Short mmCIF file of C-alpha atoms and ligand atoms in Angstrom, two decimals:
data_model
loop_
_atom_site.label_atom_id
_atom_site.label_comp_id
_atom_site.label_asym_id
_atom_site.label_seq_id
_atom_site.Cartn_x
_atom_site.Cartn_y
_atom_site.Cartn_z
CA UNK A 1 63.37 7.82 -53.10
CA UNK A 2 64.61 11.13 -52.45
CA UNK A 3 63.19 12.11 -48.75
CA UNK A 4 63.46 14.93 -47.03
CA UNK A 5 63.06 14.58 -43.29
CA UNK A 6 61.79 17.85 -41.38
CA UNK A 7 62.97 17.57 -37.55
CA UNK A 8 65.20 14.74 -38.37
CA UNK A 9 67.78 15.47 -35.67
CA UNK A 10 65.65 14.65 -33.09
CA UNK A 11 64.81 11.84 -30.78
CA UNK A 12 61.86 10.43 -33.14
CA UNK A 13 63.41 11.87 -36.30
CA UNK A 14 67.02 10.56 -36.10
CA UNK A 15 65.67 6.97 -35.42
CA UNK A 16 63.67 7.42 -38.90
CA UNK A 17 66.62 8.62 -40.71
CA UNK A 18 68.00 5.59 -39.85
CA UNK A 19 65.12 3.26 -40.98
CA UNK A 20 65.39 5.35 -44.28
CA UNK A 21 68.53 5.04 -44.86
CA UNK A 22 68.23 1.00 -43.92
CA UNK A 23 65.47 0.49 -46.54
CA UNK A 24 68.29 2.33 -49.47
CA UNK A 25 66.34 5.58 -49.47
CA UNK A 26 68.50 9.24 -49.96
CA UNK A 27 68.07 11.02 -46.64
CA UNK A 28 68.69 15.10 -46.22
CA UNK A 29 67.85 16.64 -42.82
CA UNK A 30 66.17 19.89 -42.19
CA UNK A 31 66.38 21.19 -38.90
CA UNK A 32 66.67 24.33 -36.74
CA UNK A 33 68.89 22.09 -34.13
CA UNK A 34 66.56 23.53 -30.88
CA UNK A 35 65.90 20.35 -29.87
CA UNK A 36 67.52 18.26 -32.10
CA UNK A 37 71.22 17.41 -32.50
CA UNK A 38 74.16 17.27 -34.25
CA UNK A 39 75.31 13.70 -32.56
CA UNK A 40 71.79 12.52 -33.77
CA UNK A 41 73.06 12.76 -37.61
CA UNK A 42 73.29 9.89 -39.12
CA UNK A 43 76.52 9.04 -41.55
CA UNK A 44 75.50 9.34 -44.99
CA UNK A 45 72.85 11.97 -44.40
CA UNK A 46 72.72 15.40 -45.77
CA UNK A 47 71.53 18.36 -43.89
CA UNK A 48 70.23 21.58 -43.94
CA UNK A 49 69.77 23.78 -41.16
CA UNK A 50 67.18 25.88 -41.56
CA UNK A 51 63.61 26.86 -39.84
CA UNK A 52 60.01 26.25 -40.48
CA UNK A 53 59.34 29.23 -39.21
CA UNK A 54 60.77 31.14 -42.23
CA UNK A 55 59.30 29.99 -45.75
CA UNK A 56 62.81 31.41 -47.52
CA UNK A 57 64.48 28.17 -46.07
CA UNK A 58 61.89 25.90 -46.49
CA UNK A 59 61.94 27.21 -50.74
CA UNK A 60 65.58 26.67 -51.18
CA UNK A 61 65.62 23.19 -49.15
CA UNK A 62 62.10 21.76 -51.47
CA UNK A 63 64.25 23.89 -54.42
CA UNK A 64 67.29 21.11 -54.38
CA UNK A 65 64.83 18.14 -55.47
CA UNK A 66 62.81 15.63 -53.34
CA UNK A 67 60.46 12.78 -53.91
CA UNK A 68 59.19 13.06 -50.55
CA UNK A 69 59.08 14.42 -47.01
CA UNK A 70 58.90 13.81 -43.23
CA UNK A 71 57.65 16.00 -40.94
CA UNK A 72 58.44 15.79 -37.38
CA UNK A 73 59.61 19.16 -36.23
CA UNK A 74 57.00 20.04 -33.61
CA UNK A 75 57.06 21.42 -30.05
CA UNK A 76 55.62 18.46 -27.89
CA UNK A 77 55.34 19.23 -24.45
CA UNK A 78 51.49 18.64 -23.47
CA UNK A 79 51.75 21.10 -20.17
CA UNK A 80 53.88 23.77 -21.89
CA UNK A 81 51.67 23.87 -24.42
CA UNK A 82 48.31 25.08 -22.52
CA UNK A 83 50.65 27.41 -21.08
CA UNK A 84 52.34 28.71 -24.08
CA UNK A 85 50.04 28.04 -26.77
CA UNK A 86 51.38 31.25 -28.95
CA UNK A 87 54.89 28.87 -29.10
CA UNK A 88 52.48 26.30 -30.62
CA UNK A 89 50.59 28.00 -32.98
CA UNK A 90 53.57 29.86 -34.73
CA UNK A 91 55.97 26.59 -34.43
CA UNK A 92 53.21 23.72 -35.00
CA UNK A 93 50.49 25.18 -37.00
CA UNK A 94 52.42 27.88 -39.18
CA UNK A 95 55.26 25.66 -39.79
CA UNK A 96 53.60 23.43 -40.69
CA UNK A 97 51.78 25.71 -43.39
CA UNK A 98 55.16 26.68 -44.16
CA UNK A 99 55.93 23.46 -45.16
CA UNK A 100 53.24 22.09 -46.92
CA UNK A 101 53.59 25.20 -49.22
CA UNK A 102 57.27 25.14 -50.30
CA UNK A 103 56.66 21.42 -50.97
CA UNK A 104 53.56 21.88 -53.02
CA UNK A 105 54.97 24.79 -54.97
CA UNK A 106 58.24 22.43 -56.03
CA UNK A 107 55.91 19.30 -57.10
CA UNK A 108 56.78 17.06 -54.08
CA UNK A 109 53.75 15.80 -53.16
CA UNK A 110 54.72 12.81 -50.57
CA UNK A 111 54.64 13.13 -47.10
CA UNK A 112 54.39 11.14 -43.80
CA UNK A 113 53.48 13.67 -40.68
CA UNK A 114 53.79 12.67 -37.10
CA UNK A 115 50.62 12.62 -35.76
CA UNK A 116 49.54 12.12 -31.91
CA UNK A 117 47.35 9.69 -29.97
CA UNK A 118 46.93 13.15 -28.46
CA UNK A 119 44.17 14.00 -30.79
CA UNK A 120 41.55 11.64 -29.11
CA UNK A 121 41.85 13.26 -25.25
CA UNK A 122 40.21 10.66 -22.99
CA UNK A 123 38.87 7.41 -24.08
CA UNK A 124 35.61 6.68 -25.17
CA UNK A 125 36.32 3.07 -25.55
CA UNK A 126 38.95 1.12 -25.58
CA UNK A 127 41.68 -0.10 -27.55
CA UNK A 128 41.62 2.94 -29.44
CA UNK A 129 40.90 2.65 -33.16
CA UNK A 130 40.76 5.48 -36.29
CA UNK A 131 37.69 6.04 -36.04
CA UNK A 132 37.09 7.01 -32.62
CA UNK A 133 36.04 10.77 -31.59
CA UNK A 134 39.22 13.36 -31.93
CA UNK A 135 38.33 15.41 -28.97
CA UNK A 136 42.33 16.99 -28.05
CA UNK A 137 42.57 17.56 -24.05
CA UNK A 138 45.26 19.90 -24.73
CA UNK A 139 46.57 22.54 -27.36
CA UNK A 140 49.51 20.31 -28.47
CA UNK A 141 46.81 18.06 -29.57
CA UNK A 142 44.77 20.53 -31.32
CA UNK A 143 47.38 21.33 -33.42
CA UNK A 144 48.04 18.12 -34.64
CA UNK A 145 44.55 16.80 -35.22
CA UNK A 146 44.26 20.84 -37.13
CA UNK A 147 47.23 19.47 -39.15
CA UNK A 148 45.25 16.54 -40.34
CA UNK A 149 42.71 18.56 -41.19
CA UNK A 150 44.89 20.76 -43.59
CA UNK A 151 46.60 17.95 -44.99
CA UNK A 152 43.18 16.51 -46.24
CA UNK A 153 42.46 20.12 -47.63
CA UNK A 154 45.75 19.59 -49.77
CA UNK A 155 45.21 16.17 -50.98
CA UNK A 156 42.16 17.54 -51.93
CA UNK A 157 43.11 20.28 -53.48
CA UNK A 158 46.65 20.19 -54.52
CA UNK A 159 47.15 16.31 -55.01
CA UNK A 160 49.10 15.92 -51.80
CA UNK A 161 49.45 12.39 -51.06
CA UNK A 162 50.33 11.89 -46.81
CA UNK A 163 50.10 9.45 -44.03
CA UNK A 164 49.49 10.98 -41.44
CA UNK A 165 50.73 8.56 -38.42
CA UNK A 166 49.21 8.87 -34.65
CA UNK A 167 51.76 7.44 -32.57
CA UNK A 168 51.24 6.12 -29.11
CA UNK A 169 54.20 6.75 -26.05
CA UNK A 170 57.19 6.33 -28.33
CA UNK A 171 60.09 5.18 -26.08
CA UNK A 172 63.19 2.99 -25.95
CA UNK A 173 66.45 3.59 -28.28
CA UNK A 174 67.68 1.83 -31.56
CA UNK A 175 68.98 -1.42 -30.26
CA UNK A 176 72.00 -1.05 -32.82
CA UNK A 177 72.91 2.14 -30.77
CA UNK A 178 73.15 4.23 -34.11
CA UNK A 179 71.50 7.16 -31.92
CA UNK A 180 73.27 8.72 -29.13
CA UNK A 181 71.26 11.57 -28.22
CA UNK A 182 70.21 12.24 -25.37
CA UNK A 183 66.47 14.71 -25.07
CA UNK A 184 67.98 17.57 -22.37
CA UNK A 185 64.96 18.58 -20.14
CA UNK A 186 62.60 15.01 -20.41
CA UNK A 187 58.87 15.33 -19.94
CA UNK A 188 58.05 11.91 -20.42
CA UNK A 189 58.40 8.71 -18.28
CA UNK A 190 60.69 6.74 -18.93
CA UNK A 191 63.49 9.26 -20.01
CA UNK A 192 63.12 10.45 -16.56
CA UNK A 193 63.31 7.01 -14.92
CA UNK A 194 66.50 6.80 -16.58
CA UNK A 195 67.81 10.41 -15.25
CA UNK A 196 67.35 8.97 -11.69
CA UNK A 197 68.68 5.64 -12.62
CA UNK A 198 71.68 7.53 -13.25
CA UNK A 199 71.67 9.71 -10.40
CA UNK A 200 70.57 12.84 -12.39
CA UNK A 201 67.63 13.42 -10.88
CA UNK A 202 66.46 12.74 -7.42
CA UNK A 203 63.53 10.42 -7.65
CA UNK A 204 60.68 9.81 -9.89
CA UNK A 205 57.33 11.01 -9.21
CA UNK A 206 54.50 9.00 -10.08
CA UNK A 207 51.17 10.88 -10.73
CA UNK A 208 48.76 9.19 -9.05
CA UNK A 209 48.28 6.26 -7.63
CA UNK A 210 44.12 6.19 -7.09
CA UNK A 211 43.12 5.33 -10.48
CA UNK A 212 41.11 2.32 -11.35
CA UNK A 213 43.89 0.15 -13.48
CA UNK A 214 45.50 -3.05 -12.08
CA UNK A 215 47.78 -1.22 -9.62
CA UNK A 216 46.39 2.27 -9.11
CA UNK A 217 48.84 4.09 -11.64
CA UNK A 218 48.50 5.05 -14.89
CA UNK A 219 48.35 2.69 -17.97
CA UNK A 220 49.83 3.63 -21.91
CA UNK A 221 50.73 1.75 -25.04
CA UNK A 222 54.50 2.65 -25.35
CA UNK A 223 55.94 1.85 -28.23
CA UNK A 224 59.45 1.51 -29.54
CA UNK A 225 60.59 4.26 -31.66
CA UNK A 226 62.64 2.16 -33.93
CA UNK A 227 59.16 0.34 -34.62
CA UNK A 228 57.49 4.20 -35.12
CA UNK A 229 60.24 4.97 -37.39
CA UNK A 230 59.89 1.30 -39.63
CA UNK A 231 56.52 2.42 -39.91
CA UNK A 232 57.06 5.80 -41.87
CA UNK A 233 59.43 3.93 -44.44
CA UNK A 234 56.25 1.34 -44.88
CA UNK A 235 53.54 4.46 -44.91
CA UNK A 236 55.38 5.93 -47.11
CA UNK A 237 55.76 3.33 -50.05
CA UNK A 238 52.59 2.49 -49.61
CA UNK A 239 50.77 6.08 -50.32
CA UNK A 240 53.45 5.92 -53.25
CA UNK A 241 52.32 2.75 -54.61
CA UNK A 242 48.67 3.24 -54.18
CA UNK A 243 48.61 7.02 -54.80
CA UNK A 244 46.33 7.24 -51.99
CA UNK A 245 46.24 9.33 -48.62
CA UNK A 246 45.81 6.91 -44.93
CA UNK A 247 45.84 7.76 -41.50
CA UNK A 248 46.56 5.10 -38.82
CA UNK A 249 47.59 4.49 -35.01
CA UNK A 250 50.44 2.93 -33.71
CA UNK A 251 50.50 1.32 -30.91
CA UNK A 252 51.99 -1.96 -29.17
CA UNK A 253 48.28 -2.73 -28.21
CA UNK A 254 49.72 -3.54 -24.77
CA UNK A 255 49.18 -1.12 -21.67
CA UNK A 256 51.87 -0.71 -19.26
CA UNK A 257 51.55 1.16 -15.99
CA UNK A 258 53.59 3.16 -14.13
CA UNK A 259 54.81 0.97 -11.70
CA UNK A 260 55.43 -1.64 -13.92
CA UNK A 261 57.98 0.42 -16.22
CA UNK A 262 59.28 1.22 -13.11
CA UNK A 263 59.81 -2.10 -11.47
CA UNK A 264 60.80 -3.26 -15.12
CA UNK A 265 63.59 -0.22 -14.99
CA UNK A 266 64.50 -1.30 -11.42
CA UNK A 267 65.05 -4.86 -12.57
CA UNK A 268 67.00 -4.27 -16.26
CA UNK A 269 69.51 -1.39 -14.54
CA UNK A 270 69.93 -3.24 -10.72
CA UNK A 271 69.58 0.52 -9.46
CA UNK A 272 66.68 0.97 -6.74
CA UNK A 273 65.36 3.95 -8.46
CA UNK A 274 63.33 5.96 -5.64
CA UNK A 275 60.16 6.79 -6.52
CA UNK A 276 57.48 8.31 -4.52
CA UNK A 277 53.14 8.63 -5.44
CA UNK A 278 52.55 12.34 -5.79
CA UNK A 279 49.16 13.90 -6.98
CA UNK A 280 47.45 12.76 -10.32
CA UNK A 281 48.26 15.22 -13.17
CA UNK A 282 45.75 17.15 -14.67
CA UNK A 283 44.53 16.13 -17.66
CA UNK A 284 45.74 12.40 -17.69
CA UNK A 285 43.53 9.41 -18.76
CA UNK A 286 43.54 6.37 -16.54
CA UNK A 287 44.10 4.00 -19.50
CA UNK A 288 44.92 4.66 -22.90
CA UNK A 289 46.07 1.63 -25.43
CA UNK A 290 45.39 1.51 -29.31
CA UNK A 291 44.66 -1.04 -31.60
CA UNK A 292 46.70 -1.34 -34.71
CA UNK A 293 44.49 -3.67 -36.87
CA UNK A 294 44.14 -0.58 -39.47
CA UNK A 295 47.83 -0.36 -39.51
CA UNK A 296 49.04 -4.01 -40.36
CA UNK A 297 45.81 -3.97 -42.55
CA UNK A 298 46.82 -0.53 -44.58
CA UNK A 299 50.57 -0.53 -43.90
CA UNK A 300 51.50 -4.14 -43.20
CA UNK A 301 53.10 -3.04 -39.64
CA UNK A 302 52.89 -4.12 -36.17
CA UNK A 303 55.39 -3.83 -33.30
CA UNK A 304 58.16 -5.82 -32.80
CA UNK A 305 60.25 -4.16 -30.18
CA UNK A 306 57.90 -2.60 -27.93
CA UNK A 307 57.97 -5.38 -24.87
CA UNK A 308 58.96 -3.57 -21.90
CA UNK A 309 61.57 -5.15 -21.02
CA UNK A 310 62.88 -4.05 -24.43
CA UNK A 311 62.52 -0.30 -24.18
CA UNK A 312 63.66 -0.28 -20.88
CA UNK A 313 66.87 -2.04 -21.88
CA UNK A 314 67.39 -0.32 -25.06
CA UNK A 315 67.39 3.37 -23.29
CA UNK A 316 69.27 2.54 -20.39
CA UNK A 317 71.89 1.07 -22.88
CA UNK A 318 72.23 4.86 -24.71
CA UNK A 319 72.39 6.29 -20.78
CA UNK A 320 74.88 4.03 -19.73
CA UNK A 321 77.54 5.04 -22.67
CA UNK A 322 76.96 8.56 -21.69
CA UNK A 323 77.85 7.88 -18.23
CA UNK A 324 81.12 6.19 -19.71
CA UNK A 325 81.50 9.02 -21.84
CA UNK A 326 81.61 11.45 -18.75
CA UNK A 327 84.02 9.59 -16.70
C1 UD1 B 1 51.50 12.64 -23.92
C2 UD1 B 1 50.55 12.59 -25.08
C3 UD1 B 1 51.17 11.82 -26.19
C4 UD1 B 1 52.42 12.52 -26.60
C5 UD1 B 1 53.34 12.59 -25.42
C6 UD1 B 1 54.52 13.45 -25.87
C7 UD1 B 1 48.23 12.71 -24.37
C8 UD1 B 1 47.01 11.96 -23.99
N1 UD1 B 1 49.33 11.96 -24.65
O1 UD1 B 1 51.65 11.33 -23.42
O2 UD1 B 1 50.30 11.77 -27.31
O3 UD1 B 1 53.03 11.82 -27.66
O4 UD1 B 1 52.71 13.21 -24.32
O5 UD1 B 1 55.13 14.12 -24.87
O6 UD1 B 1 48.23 13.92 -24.40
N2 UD1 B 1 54.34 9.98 -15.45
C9 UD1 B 1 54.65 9.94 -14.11
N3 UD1 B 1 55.70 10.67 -13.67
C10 UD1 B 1 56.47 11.44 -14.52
C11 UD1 B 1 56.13 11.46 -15.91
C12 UD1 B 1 55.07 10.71 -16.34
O7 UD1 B 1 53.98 9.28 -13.30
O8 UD1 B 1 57.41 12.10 -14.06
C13 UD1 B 1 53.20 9.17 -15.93
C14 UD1 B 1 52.09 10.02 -16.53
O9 UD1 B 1 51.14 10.37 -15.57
C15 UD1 B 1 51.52 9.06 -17.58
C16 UD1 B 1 52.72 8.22 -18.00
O10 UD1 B 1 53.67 8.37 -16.98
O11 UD1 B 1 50.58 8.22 -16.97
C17 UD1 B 1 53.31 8.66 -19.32
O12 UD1 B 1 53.49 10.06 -19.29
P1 UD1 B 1 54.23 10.87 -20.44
O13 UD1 B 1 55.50 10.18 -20.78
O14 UD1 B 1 54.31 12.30 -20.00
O15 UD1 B 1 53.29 10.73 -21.72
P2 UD1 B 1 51.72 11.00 -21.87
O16 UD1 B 1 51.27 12.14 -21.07
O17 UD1 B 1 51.02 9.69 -21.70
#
């Protein structure tokens, strides 16, 4: 197929790309390059820069032709975004709108969308399946369980066929090391255990330390982006085939806590990595960890990649050439 992938310089986005391309798909990029990057391009990839904030350059990318689309251009920082909801309204919300116009108005009418384990806010039970309660702790989440919402509008009414995909803590790098890029500015953990590993950042501080888990620390399902990105290639034949929208979770059904990413990081790099227990952060679960039965049921996935061990050494692998690179 012909896909278009929207935000497909970035960390997430690049590693799809790749899976695309793997499974003999034509891949264009769209992207406005704030976060993304040019290093993140894949060879054999076309690409468009352009912003889904203005509809003229969504119409002439959707004018040149595609079977399908990806959608990952989002602003994703869960703090920034109770304090700066406006950013996530007109990138997130309107963008998307943006998007699902141009597309609809030039007949292509396939499309995953990145979706967020973000839409449930604290756990009712757990693992987490599709069908428990979408309650969104924070406006980042909003917007993506308001984007499911729409999308069901336009399958509805406009024959848009989507998958929309709720991913877990995607981490690690493409083992093959086709993706370079480093995210400048990392909110989440394990990026940043890698920016002290290298002596970037001073120490890592772990939020909390009180919480009732197996050591006190936090626990998530992380799971390894090249896995993420195998599933959009999978979603997305499959709504083709069956003509038929699905929403699933993925997960690695396997909760890690803090300190064990970080004594996993400490053992894969041989770097101490200080660390030091700092207040909890508001707004974070004790536990959260999915179950992705629907997804190897609907979609035929499951993770592969997403031991710890495995992410760990996968990142610190992409870290380490750019510490080469510097010298
Ligand atoms: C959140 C979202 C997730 C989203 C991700 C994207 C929720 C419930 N989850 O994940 O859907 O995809 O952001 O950014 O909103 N930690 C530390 N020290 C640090 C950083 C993190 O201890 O310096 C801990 C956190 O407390 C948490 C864990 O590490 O327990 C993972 O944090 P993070 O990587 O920020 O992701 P989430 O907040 O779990």
């Amino acid at each position: 197929m012909k896909v278009l992938v929207v935000g497909g310089a970035g960390y997430i986005g690049s590693h799809v790309v790749h899976a695309f391309l793997s499974a003999g798909h034509d891949v264009t990029v769209f992207d406005n390059l704030s976060s993304g990057q040019l290093i993140n391009l894949v060879p054999g990839t076309g690409f468009i820069a352009g912003d889904i904030r203005h509809p003229d350059d969504l119409d002439a990318a959707f004018s040149r032709g595609f079977d399908a689309f990806v959608h990952l251009a989002a602003f994703k920082a869960v703090g920034e975004s109770m304090s700066e909801p406006e950013k996530y309204s007109v990138n997130n919300l309107s963008g998307t709108i943006n998007i699902l116009n141009a597309a609809c108005a030039h007949g292509c009418k396939r499309m995953v969308f990145s979706s967020s384990a973000a839409i449930f806010g604290s756990p009712q039970y757990l693992p987490i399946d599709e069908a428990h309660p979408a309650n969104p702790e924070s406006y980042y989440g909003f917007t993506k369980l308001e984007i499911e919402r729409i999308l069901a509008w336009y399958d509805r009414i406009r024959g848009l066929r989507f998958a929309a995909l709720r991913y877990f803590n995607a981490a690690g790098y493409d083992p093959d090391g086709t993706v370079l890029g480093l995210e400048s500015n990392p909110q989440n953990l394990l990026p940043i255990i890698m920016e002290v590993a290298m002596g970037w950042r001073k120490e890592l501080q772990i939020f909390g330390n009180d919480y009732d888990t197996r050591d006190g620390t936090c626990v998530r399902d992380y799971v390894h982006v090249s896995d993420l990105a195998r599933a959009h290639v999978l979603a997305l034949e499959t709504i083709d085939r069956e003509d038929e929208s699905l929403t699933v979770n993925l997960g690695s059904e396997t909760g890690i806590t803090v300190t064990e990413m970080l004594e996993t990081a400490r053992e894969v790099t041989g770097v101490e990595i200080p660390a030091r227990y700092v207040d909890r952060r508001p707004g974070d679960p004790s536990e959260l960890y999915a179950t992705s039965a629907h997804a190897k049921k609907r979609i035929g996935w499951e993770a592969e990649l997403s031991d710890c061990k495995t992410l760990i050494s996968s990142t610190w692998d992409v870290y380490r050439k750019h510490q080469t690179a510097e010298k």
